[in-house]
CSV table of C-alpha atoms and ligand atoms in Angstrom, one decimal:
chain,number,residue,atom,x,y,z
A,1285,MET,CA,11.8,7.4,-9.9
A,1286,SER,CA,8.3,8.7,-10.5
A,1287,LYS,CA,7.2,12.2,-9.8
A,1288,LYS,CA,5.2,11.0,-6.8
A,1289,GLU,CA,8.2,9.1,-5.4
A,1290,VAL,CA,10.5,12.1,-5.8
A,1291,VAL,CA,8.0,14.4,-4.1
A,1292,LEU,CA,7.5,12.0,-1.2
A,1293,VAL,CA,11.3,11.5,-0.7
A,1294,VAL,CA,11.9,15.3,-0.7
A,1295,ALA,CA,9.1,15.8,1.8
A,1296,MET,CA,10.4,13.1,4.1
A,1297,LEU,CA,13.9,14.5,3.9
A,1298,ALA,CA,12.6,17.9,4.8
A,1299,GLY,CA,10.9,16.3,7.7
A,1300,LEU,CA,7.6,17.7,6.4
A,1301,ASN,CA,4.3,16.0,7.2
A,1302,PHE,CA,3.8,15.6,3.4
A,1303,GLY,CA,0.5,17.2,2.9
A,1304,LYS,CA,-1.0,14.6,5.2
A,1305,VAL,CA,-4.6,15.6,5.7
A,1306,MET,CA,-7.2,13.9,7.7
A,1307,ALA,CA,-9.9,12.7,5.4
A,1308,GLN,CA,-13.0,11.1,6.7
A,1309,THR,CA,-13.9,7.5,5.8
A,1310,PRO,CA,-17.5,6.4,5.4
A,1311,ASP,CA,-17.6,5.4,9.1
A,1312,ASN,CA,-15.9,8.7,10.0
A,1313,THR,CA,-12.8,7.1,11.3
A,1314,PRO,CA,-10.1,9.6,10.5
A,1315,ARG,CA,-7.5,8.3,8.0
A,1316,SER,CA,-4.3,10.0,7.0
A,1317,SER,CA,-4.1,10.6,3.2
A,1318,ILE,CA,-2.0,12.3,0.6
A,1319,ALA,CA,-3.5,15.6,-0.4
A,1320,LEU,CA,-5.0,15.2,-3.8
A,1321,GLU,CA,-6.8,17.7,-6.0
A,1322,HIS,CA,-7.8,15.2,-8.6
A,1323,GLY,CA,-8.1,12.0,-6.6
A,1324,SER,CA,-11.3,10.1,-5.7
A,1325,HIS,CA,-14.1,12.6,-5.1
A,1326,ARG,CA,-16.2,10.2,-3.0
A,1327,LEU,CA,-15.6,7.5,-0.4
A,1328,GLY,CA,-18.0,4.6,-0.4
A,1329,LYS,CA,-20.6,3.5,-2.9
A,1330,ARG,CA,-23.0,5.8,-4.7
A,1331,THR,CA,-26.5,5.3,-3.4
A,1332,ASP,CA,-28.6,7.3,-5.9
A,1333,PRO,CA,-31.3,5.5,-8.0
A,1334,MET,CA,-29.2,5.4,-11.2
A,1335,MET,CA,-26.4,3.6,-9.5
A,1336,GLU,CA,-28.7,1.4,-7.5
A,1337,LYS,CA,-30.2,0.3,-10.9
A,1338,TRP,CA,-26.7,-0.3,-12.3
A,1339,ARG,CA,-25.8,-2.4,-9.2
A,1340,ASN,CA,-28.7,-4.6,-9.7
A,1341,TYR,CA,-28.3,-5.3,-13.5
A,1342,GLY,CA,-26.3,-8.5,-13.0
A,1343,LEU,CA,-25.9,-9.3,-16.7
A,1344,GLY,CA,-24.7,-6.9,-19.5
A,1345,GLN,CA,-23.8,-7.2,-23.2
A,1346,PHE,CA,-20.6,-5.6,-24.6
A,1347,ILE,CA,-20.4,-5.0,-28.3
A,1348,HIS,CA,-17.2,-4.4,-30.2
A,1349,TRP,CA,-17.9,-3.3,-33.7
A,1350,GLY,CA,-16.1,-1.2,-36.3
A,1351,VAL,CA,-13.7,-1.3,-39.2
A,1352,TYR,CA,-11.7,-4.1,-37.6
A,1353,SER,CA,-14.7,-6.3,-38.4
A,1354,ILE,CA,-13.6,-6.0,-42.1
A,1355,THR,CA,-10.1,-7.3,-41.6
A,1356,ALA,CA,-11.5,-9.9,-39.1
A,1357,GLY,CA,-8.1,-10.8,-37.7
A,1358,LYS,CA,-6.2,-11.3,-40.9
A,1359,TRP,CA,-4.5,-9.4,-43.6
A,1360,GLU,CA,-3.4,-10.6,-47.1
A,1361,GLY,CA,-4.1,-14.2,-46.0
A,1362,LYS,CA,-2.0,-14.1,-42.8
A,1363,ASP,CA,-3.5,-14.3,-39.4
A,1364,TYR,CA,-2.9,-11.5,-36.9
A,1365,PRO,CA,-1.9,-13.2,-33.6
A,1366,GLY,CA,-3.6,-10.7,-31.3
A,1367,ALA,CA,-7.1,-9.3,-30.7
A,1368,SER,CA,-8.6,-8.5,-34.0
A,1369,SER,CA,-9.5,-5.0,-32.9
A,1370,TRP,CA,-5.8,-4.3,-32.6
A,1371,ILE,CA,-4.8,-5.4,-36.1
A,1372,ARG,CA,-3.9,-1.8,-37.2
A,1373,SER,CA,-1.1,-1.9,-34.7
A,1374,TRP,CA,0.4,-5.1,-36.4
A,1375,SER,CA,3.7,-4.5,-38.1
A,1376,GLU,CA,2.4,-6.4,-41.1
A,1377,MET,CA,-0.7,-4.3,-41.4
A,1378,PRO,CA,0.1,-1.1,-43.4
A,1379,ALA,CA,-1.7,1.6,-41.4
A,1380,GLU,CA,-2.5,3.5,-44.5
A,1381,ASP,CA,-4.2,0.5,-46.0
A,1382,TYR,CA,-6.2,-0.1,-42.8
A,1383,ASP,CA,-7.2,3.6,-42.7
A,1384,GLN,CA,-8.9,3.2,-46.1
A,1385,LEU,CA,-11.0,0.2,-45.1
A,1386,TYR,CA,-13.8,2.4,-43.8
A,1387,LEU,CA,-14.6,3.1,-47.5
A,1388,GLN,CA,-15.8,-0.5,-47.7
A,1389,PHE,CA,-17.8,-0.4,-44.4
A,1390,ASP,CA,-21.4,-1.1,-45.4
A,1391,PRO,CA,-23.2,-3.2,-42.8
A,1392,GLU,CA,-26.2,-3.9,-44.9
A,1393,ARG,CA,-27.6,-6.6,-42.6
A,1394,PHE,CA,-27.4,-4.4,-39.5
A,1395,ASP,CA,-30.7,-4.9,-37.7
A,1396,PRO,CA,-30.6,-3.1,-34.3
A,1397,GLN,CA,-34.1,-4.4,-33.3
A,1398,SER,CA,-32.9,-8.0,-33.9
A,1399,TRP,CA,-29.7,-7.3,-31.9
A,1400,ALA,CA,-31.8,-5.8,-29.0
A,1401,LYS,CA,-34.2,-8.8,-29.0
A,1402,GLN,CA,-31.4,-11.3,-28.9
A,1403,ALA,CA,-29.8,-9.4,-26.0
A,1404,LYS,CA,-33.2,-9.3,-24.3
A,1405,ALA,CA,-33.6,-13.0,-24.8
A,1406,MET,CA,-30.2,-13.6,-23.2
A,1407,GLY,CA,-31.3,-11.6,-20.2
A,1408,ALA,CA,-29.0,-8.6,-20.5
A,1409,LYS,CA,-30.1,-5.5,-18.6
A,1410,TYR,CA,-27.6,-3.2,-20.2
A,1411,MET,CA,-25.4,-2.9,-23.3
A,1412,ILE,CA,-22.1,-1.2,-23.8
A,1413,ILE,CA,-21.3,-0.3,-27.5
A,1414,THR,CA,-18.0,0.9,-28.9
A,1415,THR,CA,-18.8,4.3,-30.3
A,1416,LYS,CA,-15.1,4.6,-31.2
A,1417,HIS,CA,-12.3,2.1,-30.6
A,1418,HIS,CA,-8.6,2.7,-30.6
A,1419,ASP,CA,-8.5,3.0,-34.4
A,1420,GLY,CA,-10.5,6.3,-34.1
A,1421,PHE,CA,-13.3,5.2,-36.4
A,1422,CYS,CA,-16.6,6.7,-35.2
A,1423,LEU,CA,-19.8,4.7,-35.5
A,1424,TRP,CA,-21.8,8.0,-35.3
A,1425,PRO,CA,-21.6,11.0,-37.7
A,1426,SER,CA,-19.1,13.2,-35.8
A,1427,LYS,CA,-18.8,16.9,-36.5
A,1428,PHE,CA,-15.1,16.7,-35.5
A,1429,THR,CA,-13.8,14.1,-37.9
A,1430,GLU,CA,-14.3,12.7,-41.4
A,1431,TYR,CA,-13.2,9.3,-40.1
A,1432,ASP,CA,-16.8,8.3,-39.3
A,1433,ILE,CA,-19.8,6.3,-40.4
A,1434,ALA,CA,-21.0,9.3,-42.5
A,1435,SER,CA,-18.0,8.9,-44.8
A,1436,THR,CA,-18.7,5.2,-45.5
A,1437,PRO,CA,-21.0,3.7,-48.1
A,1438,TYR,CA,-23.5,3.1,-45.2
A,1439,LYS,CA,-23.5,6.8,-44.3
A,1440,LYS,CA,-26.2,6.5,-41.5
A,1441,ASP,CA,-25.7,6.8,-37.8
A,1442,LEU,CA,-25.3,3.3,-36.1
A,1443,ILE,CA,-25.4,4.4,-32.5
A,1444,GLY,CA,-28.8,6.2,-32.4
A,1445,PRO,CA,-30.7,3.2,-33.8
A,1446,MET,CA,-29.0,0.9,-31.3
A,1447,VAL,CA,-29.9,3.2,-28.4
A,1448,GLU,CA,-33.5,3.3,-29.6
A,1449,ALA,CA,-33.8,-0.4,-30.2
A,1450,TYR,CA,-32.3,-1.5,-27.0
A,1451,GLU,CA,-34.3,1.0,-24.9
A,1452,ALA,CA,-37.4,-0.3,-26.6
A,1453,GLU,CA,-36.5,-3.7,-25.1
A,1454,GLY,CA,-35.9,-2.1,-21.7
A,1455,ILE,CA,-32.1,-2.4,-21.9
A,1456,ASP,CA,-30.1,0.6,-20.8
A,1457,VAL,CA,-27.3,1.7,-23.2
A,1458,TYR,CA,-23.8,2.8,-22.2
A,1459,LEU,CA,-21.3,4.3,-24.6
A,1460,TYR,CA,-17.8,2.9,-24.8
A,1461,PHE,CA,-15.2,5.5,-25.9
A,1462,SER,CA,-11.5,5.0,-26.4
A,1463,VAL,CA,-9.4,8.0,-25.5
A,1464,MET,CA,-6.5,6.4,-27.3
A,1465,ASP,CA,-7.1,7.3,-31.0
A,1466,TRP,CA,-4.5,6.1,-33.5
A,1467,ASN,CA,-6.1,8.1,-36.3
A,1468,HIS,CA,-5.8,11.5,-34.7
A,1469,PRO,CA,-2.6,13.4,-35.6
A,1470,GLY,CA,-2.4,14.9,-32.1
A,1471,PHE,CA,-2.6,11.6,-30.2
A,1472,ARG,CA,0.6,10.7,-28.3
A,1473,THR,CA,1.4,7.9,-25.9
A,1474,ASP,CA,3.9,10.2,-24.1
A,1475,LEU,CA,4.8,13.8,-24.2
A,1476,LYS,CA,8.6,14.2,-24.7
A,1477,THR,CA,8.9,17.4,-26.7
A,1478,ALA,CA,7.2,20.8,-26.9
A,1479,GLU,CA,5.8,19.7,-30.2
A,1480,ASP,CA,4.3,16.6,-28.6
A,1481,ARG,CA,2.6,18.8,-26.0
A,1482,GLU,CA,1.3,21.3,-28.5
A,1483,ALA,CA,-0.2,18.5,-30.6
A,1484,TYR,CA,-1.6,16.8,-27.6
A,1485,GLU,CA,-3.5,20.0,-26.6
A,1486,GLU,CA,-5.3,19.8,-29.9
A,1487,PHE,CA,-6.0,16.1,-29.3
A,1488,LYS,CA,-7.4,16.9,-25.9
A,1489,THR,CA,-9.8,19.5,-27.4
A,1490,PHE,CA,-10.9,17.0,-30.0
A,1491,THR,CA,-11.4,14.3,-27.3
A,1492,ARG,CA,-13.5,16.7,-25.2
A,1493,ASN,CA,-15.5,17.8,-28.3
A,1494,GLN,CA,-16.4,14.2,-29.2
A,1495,ILE,CA,-17.3,13.1,-25.7
A,1496,LEU,CA,-19.7,16.0,-25.2
A,1497,GLU,CA,-21.0,15.5,-28.8
A,1498,LEU,CA,-21.9,11.9,-27.8
A,1499,LEU,CA,-23.8,13.1,-24.7
A,1500,GLU,CA,-25.6,15.8,-26.7
A,1501,ARG,CA,-26.6,13.3,-29.4
A,1502,TYR,CA,-27.6,10.5,-27.1
A,1503,PRO,CA,-28.8,12.1,-23.8
A,1504,ASN,CA,-30.5,8.9,-22.7
A,1505,THR,CA,-27.2,7.1,-22.3
A,1506,LYS,CA,-26.8,6.0,-18.7
A,1507,GLY,CA,-23.0,6.0,-18.7
A,1508,LEU,CA,-19.7,6.1,-20.5
A,1509,TRP,CA,-17.3,3.2,-20.5
A,1510,PHE,CA,-13.9,4.7,-21.1
A,1511,ASP,CA,-10.9,2.8,-22.4
A,1512,GLY,CA,-7.4,3.4,-23.8
A,1513,THR,CA,-6.3,5.6,-20.9
A,1514,TRP,CA,-3.2,3.8,-19.9
A,1515,ASP,CA,-0.6,5.9,-21.8
A,1516,ALA,CA,1.8,8.2,-20.0
A,1517,ALA,CA,0.5,11.2,-21.9
A,1518,TRP,CA,-3.0,10.8,-20.6
A,1519,LYS,CA,-1.8,10.1,-17.0
A,1520,GLU,CA,-0.5,13.7,-17.0
A,1521,GLN,CA,-4.0,15.0,-17.6
A,1522,ALA,CA,-5.5,14.8,-14.1
A,1523,ASP,CA,-6.8,18.4,-14.2
A,1524,PHE,CA,-8.2,18.1,-17.7
A,1525,ALA,CA,-9.8,14.8,-17.1
A,1526,ASP,CA,-11.3,15.9,-13.8
A,1527,LYS,CA,-12.8,19.0,-15.4
A,1528,LEU,CA,-14.1,17.0,-18.3
A,1529,GLU,CA,-15.7,14.4,-16.0
A,1530,SER,CA,-17.4,17.2,-14.1
A,1531,GLU,CA,-18.8,18.6,-17.4
A,1532,MET,CA,-20.2,15.1,-18.3
A,1533,ARG,CA,-21.8,14.8,-14.9
A,1534,GLU,CA,-23.4,18.3,-15.3
A,1535,MET,CA,-24.7,17.4,-18.7
A,1536,ILE,CA,-26.3,14.2,-17.7
A,1537,PRO,CA,-26.9,14.2,-13.9
A,1538,GLY,CA,-26.4,10.7,-12.5
A,1539,ILE,CA,-24.4,9.5,-15.4
A,1540,ILE,CA,-22.2,6.5,-14.5
A,1541,ILE,CA,-18.5,6.7,-15.2
A,1542,GLY,CA,-16.0,4.0,-14.1
A,1543,SER,CA,-12.5,4.0,-12.8
A,1544,ARG,CA,-10.8,3.7,-16.2
A,1545,PHE,CA,-11.2,7.4,-17.1
A,1546,ARG,CA,-9.4,9.8,-14.8
A,1547,PRO,CA,-5.8,9.7,-13.6
A,1548,ASP,CA,-5.1,11.3,-10.2
A,1549,ASP,CA,-2.5,14.0,-9.5
A,1550,TYR,CA,0.2,11.4,-9.7
A,1551,GLY,CA,-1.1,9.5,-12.8
A,1552,ASN,CA,-2.8,6.7,-10.8
A,1553,ARG,CA,-5.9,5.3,-12.4
A,1554,HIS,CA,-8.6,3.0,-11.1
A,1555,PHE,CA,-7.4,3.8,-7.5
A,1556,ASP,CA,-5.9,7.1,-6.5
A,1557,SER,CA,-2.7,7.6,-4.5
A,1558,ASN,CA,-4.6,6.9,-1.3
A,1559,GLY,CA,-6.1,3.7,-2.7
A,1560,ASP,CA,-9.5,5.2,-3.1
A,1561,LEU,CA,-11.7,4.3,-6.1
A,1562,MET,CA,-11.7,6.7,-9.0
A,1563,GLY,CA,-15.2,7.0,-10.6
A,1564,ASP,CA,-18.3,5.1,-9.7
A,1565,TYR,CA,-17.2,1.5,-10.1
A,1566,GLU,CA,-14.1,-0.5,-10.7
A,1567,GLN,CA,-13.3,-1.3,-14.3
A,1568,GLY,CA,-10.2,-3.4,-13.7
A,1569,TRP,CA,-11.8,-6.9,-13.9
A,1570,GLU,CA,-11.2,-7.5,-17.6
A,1571,ARG,CA,-11.2,-11.2,-18.7
A,1572,LYS,CA,-10.7,-12.1,-15.0
A,1573,LEU,CA,-12.8,-12.3,-11.9
A,1574,PRO,CA,-12.1,-11.6,-8.2
A,1575,GLU,CA,-11.4,-14.6,-6.1
A,1576,GLY,CA,-13.2,-13.5,-2.9
A,1577,ILE,CA,-15.3,-10.6,-1.6
A,1578,GLU,CA,-12.2,-9.0,-0.1
A,1579,ASP,CA,-10.8,-8.5,-3.6
A,1580,VAL,CA,-13.5,-6.0,-4.5
A,1581,LYS,CA,-12.6,-3.7,-1.6
A,1582,GLY,CA,-16.3,-2.8,-0.9
A,1583,ASN,CA,-16.6,-1.2,-4.4
A,1584,ASP,CA,-19.0,-1.7,-7.2
A,1585,TRP,CA,-17.4,-3.4,-10.2
A,1586,ASP,CA,-18.0,-5.0,-13.5
A,1587,CYS,CA,-16.2,-7.9,-15.3
A,1588,VAL,CA,-16.0,-7.7,-19.1
A,1589,MET,CA,-15.4,-11.0,-20.7
A,1590,THR,CA,-14.7,-12.4,-24.1
A,1591,VAL,CA,-16.0,-15.7,-25.4
A,1592,PRO,CA,-12.6,-16.8,-26.9
A,1593,GLU,CA,-9.6,-16.0,-24.7
A,1594,ASN,CA,-9.0,-12.6,-26.2
A,1595,GLN,CA,-11.2,-11.6,-29.1
A,1596,TRP,CA,-13.3,-8.4,-28.8
A,1597,GLY,CA,-14.0,-7.5,-32.4
A,1598,TYR,CA,-15.1,-10.0,-35.0
A,1599,HIS,CA,-12.5,-12.7,-35.9
A,1600,TYR,CA,-12.9,-14.9,-38.9
A,1601,ASP,CA,-11.8,-18.0,-37.0
A,1602,TRP,CA,-12.1,-18.4,-33.2
A,1603,LYS,CA,-9.0,-20.4,-32.3
A,1604,GLY,CA,-8.3,-22.0,-28.9
A,1605,HIS,CA,-10.9,-22.5,-26.2
A,1606,VAL,CA,-14.4,-21.0,-26.8
A,1607,LYS,CA,-16.1,-20.7,-23.5
A,1608,THR,CA,-19.4,-22.7,-23.1
A,1609,SER,CA,-22.6,-21.2,-21.8
A,1610,PHE,CA,-22.0,-23.3,-18.6
A,1611,GLU,CA,-18.7,-21.6,-18.0
A,1612,LEU,CA,-20.1,-18.2,-18.8
A,1613,VAL,CA,-23.1,-18.7,-16.5
A,1614,GLU,CA,-20.7,-19.7,-13.7
A,1615,MET,CA,-18.8,-16.4,-14.3
A,1616,LEU,CA,-22.0,-14.5,-14.2
A,1617,VAL,CA,-23.1,-16.1,-11.0
A,1618,LYS,CA,-19.7,-15.7,-9.4
A,1619,SER,CA,-19.7,-12.0,-10.4
A,1620,VAL,CA,-23.1,-11.4,-8.8
A,1621,SER,CA,-22.1,-13.4,-5.7
A,1622,LEU,CA,-19.3,-10.9,-5.2
A,1623,ASN,CA,-21.5,-7.8,-5.8
A,1624,GLY,CA,-20.4,-7.3,-9.4
A,1625,ASN,CA,-22.0,-7.2,-12.9
A,1626,PHE,CA,-20.9,-9.6,-15.7
A,1627,VAL,CA,-20.7,-8.1,-19.2
A,1628,LEU,CA,-20.3,-10.6,-22.0
A,1629,ASN,CA,-18.7,-9.4,-25.2
A,1630,PHE,CA,-20.1,-9.9,-28.7
A,1631,GLY,CA,-18.3,-9.0,-32.0
A,1632,PRO,CA,-20.7,-8.6,-35.0
A,1633,ASP,CA,-19.2,-9.1,-38.5
A,1634,ARG,CA,-18.8,-6.4,-41.1
A,1635,TYR,CA,-22.4,-7.0,-42.3
A,1636,GLY,CA,-23.9,-6.5,-38.9
A,1637,GLU,CA,-24.5,-10.2,-38.0
A,1638,PHE,CA,-23.5,-12.2,-35.0
A,1639,ARG,CA,-21.7,-15.5,-35.5
A,1640,ASN,CA,-23.3,-18.9,-34.8
A,1641,GLU,CA,-21.4,-19.4,-31.6
A,1642,GLU,CA,-22.8,-16.1,-30.3
A,1643,ARG,CA,-26.3,-16.9,-31.3
A,1644,LYS,CA,-25.9,-20.2,-29.4
A,1645,LEU,CA,-24.9,-18.3,-26.3
A,1646,PHE,CA,-27.8,-15.9,-26.6
A,1647,LYS,CA,-30.1,-19.0,-26.6
A,1648,GLU,CA,-28.4,-21.1,-23.9
A,1649,ILE,CA,-27.7,-18.4,-21.5
A,1650,GLY,CA,-31.2,-17.0,-22.1
A,1651,ASP,CA,-32.8,-20.4,-21.4
A,1652,TRP,CA,-31.0,-20.6,-18.0
A,1653,MET,CA,-31.8,-17.0,-17.2
A,1654,GLU,CA,-35.5,-17.5,-18.0
A,1655,ILE,CA,-35.8,-20.0,-15.2
A,1656,ASN,CA,-33.2,-18.7,-12.8
A,1657,GLN,CA,-33.0,-14.9,-13.3
A,1658,GLU,CA,-34.4,-14.4,-9.7
A,1659,ALA,CA,-31.0,-15.5,-8.4
A,1660,ILE,CA,-29.3,-12.8,-10.5
A,1661,TYR,CA,-31.2,-9.6,-10.9
A,1662,GLY,CA,-31.1,-7.5,-7.7
A,1663,CYS,CA,-28.9,-10.0,-6.0
A,1664,GLY,CA,-25.4,-9.7,-4.4
A,1665,TYR,CA,-23.1,-11.1,-1.8
A,1666,LEU,CA,-24.2,-13.3,1.1
A,1667,ASP,CA,-21.8,-13.6,4.1
A,1668,TRP,CA,-22.2,-17.3,4.5
A,1669,GLU,CA,-19.2,-19.6,4.3
A,1670,LYS,CA,-18.7,-20.5,0.6
A,1671,GLN,CA,-19.1,-24.2,-0.2
A,1672,ASP,CA,-17.5,-26.2,-3.0
A,1673,TRP,CA,-20.8,-26.9,-4.8
A,1674,GLY,CA,-21.1,-23.3,-6.1
A,1675,TYR,CA,-22.1,-19.8,-5.0
A,1676,TYR,CA,-24.7,-18.1,-2.9
A,1677,THR,CA,-26.5,-15.0,-4.0
A,1678,LYS,CA,-28.9,-13.0,-1.9
A,1679,ASP,CA,-31.8,-10.8,-3.1
A,1680,ARG,CA,-31.0,-7.3,-1.7
A,1681,GLU,CA,-34.7,-6.5,-1.3
A,1682,THR,CA,-36.4,-9.8,-0.2
A,1683,GLY,CA,-33.4,-11.3,1.6
A,1684,LYS,CA,-34.1,-14.6,-0.2
A,1685,ILE,CA,-31.0,-16.8,-0.5
A,1686,TYR,CA,-30.0,-18.7,-3.6
A,1687,MET,CA,-27.7,-21.7,-3.8
A,1688,VAL,CA,-26.5,-21.9,-7.4
A,1689,VAL,CA,-25.0,-25.4,-7.7
A,1690,PHE,CA,-22.4,-26.0,-10.4
A,1691,ASN,CA,-20.5,-28.9,-8.7
A,1692,MET,CA,-23.1,-31.4,-7.4
A,1693,PRO,CA,-21.4,-33.9,-5.0
A,1694,ILE,CA,-21.9,-37.5,-6.3
A,1695,ASN,CA,-24.0,-38.3,-3.3
A,1696,GLY,CA,-26.1,-35.2,-3.7
A,1697,ALA,CA,-25.3,-33.9,-0.2
A,1698,LEU,CA,-25.0,-30.1,-0.4
A,1699,ARG,CA,-23.4,-28.7,2.7
A,1700,ILE,CA,-24.7,-25.5,4.2
A,1701,LYS,CA,-23.0,-23.7,7.1
A,1702,THR,CA,-25.0,-20.7,8.4
A,1703,PRO,CA,-24.0,-18.0,10.8
A,1704,GLU,CA,-25.1,-18.5,14.3
A,1705,LYS,CA,-28.9,-18.7,15.1
A,1706,VAL,CA,-30.1,-18.7,11.5
A,1707,HIS,CA,-33.1,-21.0,11.0
A,1708,LEU,CA,-33.7,-22.5,7.5
A,1709,ASP,CA,-37.5,-22.0,7.2
A,1710,LYS,CA,-38.0,-23.3,3.7
A,1711,VAL,CA,-35.7,-24.8,1.1
A,1712,TYR,CA,-36.9,-25.6,-2.4
A,1713,GLU,CA,-35.7,-25.8,-6.0
A,1714,LEU,CA,-36.4,-22.5,-7.8
A,1715,LYS,CA,-37.7,-24.1,-11.0
A,1716,SER,CA,-39.9,-26.5,-9.0
A,1717,PRO,CA,-41.0,-24.8,-5.8
A,1718,SER,CA,-43.1,-27.8,-4.9
A,1719,LYS,CA,-39.8,-29.7,-4.7
A,1720,ILE,CA,-39.2,-28.9,-1.0
A,1721,PHE,CA,-36.1,-30.2,0.8
A,1722,VAL,CA,-35.9,-30.8,4.5
A,1723,PRO,CA,-32.3,-30.0,5.5
A,1724,GLU,CA,-30.5,-32.5,7.7
A,1725,GLU,CA,-28.9,-30.8,10.7
A,1726,ILE,CA,-25.5,-32.4,11.1
A,1727,HIS,CA,-23.9,-30.0,13.5
A,1728,LYS,CA,-24.5,-26.6,15.1
A,1729,ASP,CA,-25.5,-24.3,12.3
A,1730,GLU,CA,-24.4,-26.9,9.7
A,1731,TYR,CA,-26.8,-28.9,7.4
A,1732,PHE,CA,-27.0,-31.1,4.4
A,1733,VAL,CA,-29.5,-30.6,1.7
A,1734,HIS,CA,-29.9,-33.9,-0.1
A,1735,TYR,CA,-30.5,-33.4,-3.8
A,1736,PRO,CA,-31.7,-36.5,-5.7
A,1737,VAL,CA,-28.7,-37.2,-7.9
A,1738,ASP,CA,-30.5,-39.8,-9.9
A,1739,GLN,CA,-31.6,-36.8,-11.9
A,1740,PRO,CA,-28.1,-35.4,-12.8
A,1741,GLY,CA,-28.6,-31.9,-14.3
A,1742,LYS,CA,-26.9,-30.5,-17.4
A,1743,SER,CA,-27.2,-26.9,-16.2
A,1744,PRO,CA,-26.6,-25.2,-12.9
A,1745,ILE,CA,-29.3,-25.9,-10.3
A,1746,VAL,CA,-30.8,-23.1,-8.1
A,1747,ILE,CA,-32.1,-23.9,-4.7
A,1748,VAL,CA,-33.9,-21.2,-2.7
A,1749,ILE,CA,-33.5,-20.8,1.1
A,1750,GLU,CA,-35.9,-18.8,3.1
A,1751,SER,CA,-34.4,-18.2,6.5
A,1752,SER,CA,-34.9,-16.3,9.7
A,1753,LYS,CA,-33.1,-15.4,12.9
A,1754,THR,CA,-33.9,-17.7,15.8
A,1755,GLN,CA,-33.0,-17.8,19.5
A,1756,GLU,CA,-32.7,-21.6,19.3
A,1757,GLU,CA,-29.3,-23.0,19.7
A,1758,GLY,CA,-28.3,-25.5,17.0
A,1759,LYS,CA,-27.1,-29.1,17.9
A,1760,THR,CA,-23.8,-28.9,19.8
A,1761,TYR,CA,-21.4,-31.7,20.5
A,1762,GLN,CA,-18.5,-31.8,22.9
A,1763,ARG,CA,-15.5,-30.3,21.3
A,1764,ALA,CA,-12.8,-32.8,20.5
A,1765,LYS,CA,-9.9,-32.8,23.1
A,1766,THR,CA,-6.7,-32.8,21.0
B,1913,FHN,O1,-7.5,-2.7,-26.0
B,1913,FHN,C1,-8.9,-2.8,-25.5
B,1913,FHN,C2,-9.5,-4.0,-26.1
B,1913,FHN,O2,-9.5,-4.0,-27.5
B,1913,FHN,C3,-11.0,-4.1,-25.6
B,1913,FHN,O3,-11.7,-2.9,-26.0
B,1913,FHN,C4,-10.9,-4.1,-24.0
B,1913,FHN,C5,-12.4,-4.1,-23.5
B,1913,FHN,O4,-12.3,-3.8,-22.1
B,1913,FHN,N1,-10.2,-2.9,-23.5
B,1913,FHN,C6,-8.9,-2.8,-24.0
B,1913,FHN,C7,-7.9,-3.8,-23.4
B,1913,FHN,O5,-7.9,-3.6,-22.0
């Protein structure tokens, strides 16, 4: 039984009203809640400019890069069956051998300007870079460890040039940081002994030092994307993490930190013991998407997605299904239609180059975004009944509605069901605004838009709806007597 369950049972047995305090919800309806010192510190979405900008990104780029790009998913001719970034944890990978590989890390073809231009061409508005993954290797010259880029043949900082190059392309940079650090002697997954606890205190100091070091070195970063916080040892660090998050927020006002960093008083992450979101957005949608708007619980969220099923760092041979740009654009549009951001992962090789499959995605996604980005940037959920042909998005500022069609009916009849008294003023194809459709009203607040299917498309079609409220009643028919 967890600590929280024991405390709850004791309180109930004692007939105590277990610390139930009346917290106020955004609409000020009182709600009972468990008293937490380190739970969610805010109900409802952030509404400041930095978060508004984050909310309207739509598309981001994740980059996993580090020593694991040298092993590339295999060791001594044998394939590691998991994600290449985890190869150090493989029983057949001698950790001491892995921990020497950094002495070979020399990404001579690393060209941050080229990376940034490719991301720009794809349409990414932000980029998340692994400054340190679970293996503990730092892509920046850290004062707190020798296990960093300064100790490699390459020697030079990799993060700073990326920040500069991406910002030059108008792309915001966020820093991924893994709390889990297999290289640090004080890291523990759980704290069983006094020695564990003593070692972990040193690890906590090291972790805080590195996080604050990153913010000092790269003050333009817009946020930190934390990872590796699922272990029992970290779940006991509610007070430490809360204080550290406050320090980060003081250092860079407005900085954006997701739900994967802090545990609450009872070790709950992402959502505290009252079910309230920890941090500024939900970071739980990894390699999966919400089904419907109710799944996002009114929160901001991002989906981080790999191109193969589960490869974040470079792998020498992408086995299994490699997602097409069509699939990935659908995931992007679905994310935006449900008020989220879609962050597509790239894993450069040990030399600093993207693989051909990734270059193809830069181009194909970029080509679609060039024509249809209006349906993505600054858009979010529309509360119209979802139809099988695809997804609606709505521009938060203009109110324009976009039908993004992935599944064209063979007869081209795209069904639209509007809320009551909504008039469809103008309907046209985004890429050809002169191509205007006259919706056929088939029932009260229900229409067909007839798309000429003699021109079957290869990529998702975007149709724009300009609508307005009307007093007119739509066509009504006598209800069937059943
Ligand atoms: O273990 C990591 C994994 O390598 C990758 O970094 C992803 C990215 O969100 N996070 C962890 C798995 O949840």
